[in-house]
Amino acid sequence: KAGVTQTPRYLIKTRGQQVTLSCSPISGHRSVSWYQQTPGQGLQFLFEYFSETQRNKGNFPGRFSGRQFSNSRSEMNVSTLELGDSALYLCASSLVAEYNSPLHFGNGTRLTVT
Amino acid sequence: GQNIDQPTEMTATEGAIVQINCTYQTSGFNGLFWYQQHAGEAPTFLSYNVLDGLEEKGRFSSFLSRSKGYSYLLLKELQMKDSASYLCAVRAASTGFQKLVFGTGTRLLVSP
């Protein structure tokens, strides 16, 4: 079974631009979430989606947004990029039906803002 | 607030045993996860504890004490490939299904 797939793996953008990151969950997984990972803060929760609905949102500014499609694939968007947005963005999927089901992470998209 | 504490870095020798501690303070509790993350790779799931006690899975064991807000990950018969960051994460009761609160990770260096 293929794992969580994130594209692209690397991105370089300049301040003020916007970016869209893509995530394809494991087949059969309907719940998708996004995390930001930085050396100082560790993994920080961004959002959680299930059946195309955002169920939870972390403490990030409104410049960070996301959505989920009917095939469970998800995208996140960051507008008006700032230098501090440079990070590894991780997508995770899980089986909602099992409460102890772990999150399965993709390899992430490394975003560098210059 | 939510707070997860774990040591920043640990070193150990190949073949030895190492214990990585994690303490947490969260608004409610619905399970604790341990993940392993090699540099440049995705975090991979190691263990899940929701009840007090020890869960054993091969060379890896994880322990939980809910009353103390404490967990540890025990790695036995260390191998060089165990050099990685180990992340402790808690699912708080008041949060969503996939919302985990992570510690900043413990970097483990295994030397020959």
mmCIF file of C-alpha atoms in Angstrom, chain A residues 31-38 41-50 53-61 64-65 74 76 87-94 103 105, chain B residues 2 4 89-92 94-103:
data_model
loop_
_atom_site.group_PDB
_atom_site.id
_atom_site.type_symbol
_atom_site.label_atom_id
_atom_site.label_comp_id
_atom_site.label_asym_id
_atom_site.label_seq_id
_atom_site.Cartn_x
_atom_site.Cartn_y
_atom_site.Cartn_z
ATOM 1 C CA SER A 31 -8.837 11.974 7.654
ATOM 2 C CA VAL A 32 -5.980 14.307 6.734
ATOM 3 C CA SER A 33 -4.061 16.812 8.799
ATOM 4 C CA TRP A 34 -1.195 19.229 8.256
ATOM 5 C CA TYR A 35 1.698 20.099 10.527
ATOM 6 C CA GLN A 36 4.497 22.652 10.367
ATOM 7 C CA GLN A 37 7.892 21.507 11.610
ATOM 8 C CA THR A 38 10.655 23.939 12.548
ATOM 9 C CA GLN A 41 9.061 24.730 17.704
ATOM 10 C CA GLY A 42 8.882 21.105 16.648
ATOM 11 C CA LEU A 43 5.670 19.915 15.000
ATOM 12 C CA GLN A 44 2.797 22.367 15.228
ATOM 13 C CA PHE A 45 -0.733 21.458 14.195
ATOM 14 C CA LEU A 46 -2.203 23.462 11.308
ATOM 15 C CA PHE A 47 -5.535 21.865 10.345
ATOM 16 C CA GLU A 48 -7.518 18.654 10.208
ATOM 17 C CA TYR A 49 -9.969 17.601 7.496
ATOM 18 C CA PHE A 50 -12.514 14.848 7.177
ATOM 19 C CA THR A 53 -14.805 19.600 6.139
ATOM 20 C CA GLN A 54 -12.262 21.313 8.353
ATOM 21 C CA ARG A 55 -12.755 19.834 11.819
ATOM 22 C CA ASN A 56 -9.997 21.612 13.678
ATOM 23 C CA LYS A 57 -7.576 24.460 13.186
ATOM 24 C CA GLY A 58 -4.349 25.355 14.969
ATOM 25 C CA ASN A 59 -3.095 28.751 16.093
ATOM 26 C CA PHE A 60 -1.856 30.030 12.771
ATOM 27 C CA PRO A 61 -2.798 33.279 10.997
ATOM 28 C CA PHE A 64 -2.708 29.605 6.148
ATOM 29 C CA SER A 65 -5.640 27.797 4.620
ATOM 30 C CA SER A 74 -5.800 17.734 0.414
ATOM 31 C CA MET A 76 -2.808 23.768 1.870
ATOM 32 C CA ALA A 87 9.688 25.131 7.431
ATOM 33 C CA LEU A 88 8.967 21.513 6.662
ATOM 34 C CA TYR A 89 5.248 21.028 6.059
ATOM 35 C CA LEU A 90 4.046 17.541 6.871
ATOM 36 C CA CYS A 91 0.779 15.939 5.879
ATOM 37 C CA ALA A 92 -0.620 12.980 7.799
ATOM 38 C CA SER A 93 -3.533 10.630 7.246
ATOM 39 C CA SER A 94 -5.315 8.116 9.428
ATOM 40 C CA LEU A 103 -1.096 9.279 12.085
ATOM 41 C CA PHE A 105 3.117 11.074 7.789
ATOM 42 C CA GLN B 2 -0.531 22.220 26.528
ATOM 43 C CA ILE B 4 5.241 18.377 26.413
ATOM 44 C CA ALA B 89 2.963 13.418 21.206
ATOM 45 C CA VAL B 90 -0.288 13.620 23.151
ATOM 46 C CA ARG B 91 -3.854 13.626 21.903
ATOM 47 C CA ALA B 92 -5.686 15.851 24.351
ATOM 48 C CA SER B 94 -10.640 18.387 24.008
ATOM 49 C CA THR B 95 -8.984 18.414 20.616
ATOM 50 C CA GLY B 96 -9.743 16.808 17.318
ATOM 51 C CA PHE B 97 -8.957 13.295 16.295
ATOM 52 C CA GLN B 98 -5.791 14.129 14.416
ATOM 53 C CA LYS B 99 -4.629 17.060 16.524
ATOM 54 C CA LEU B 100 -1.577 15.919 18.441
ATOM 55 C CA VAL B 101 0.568 18.095 20.679
ATOM 56 C CA PHE B 102 4.210 17.239 20.045
ATOM 57 C CA GLY B 103 7.302 17.705 22.144
#
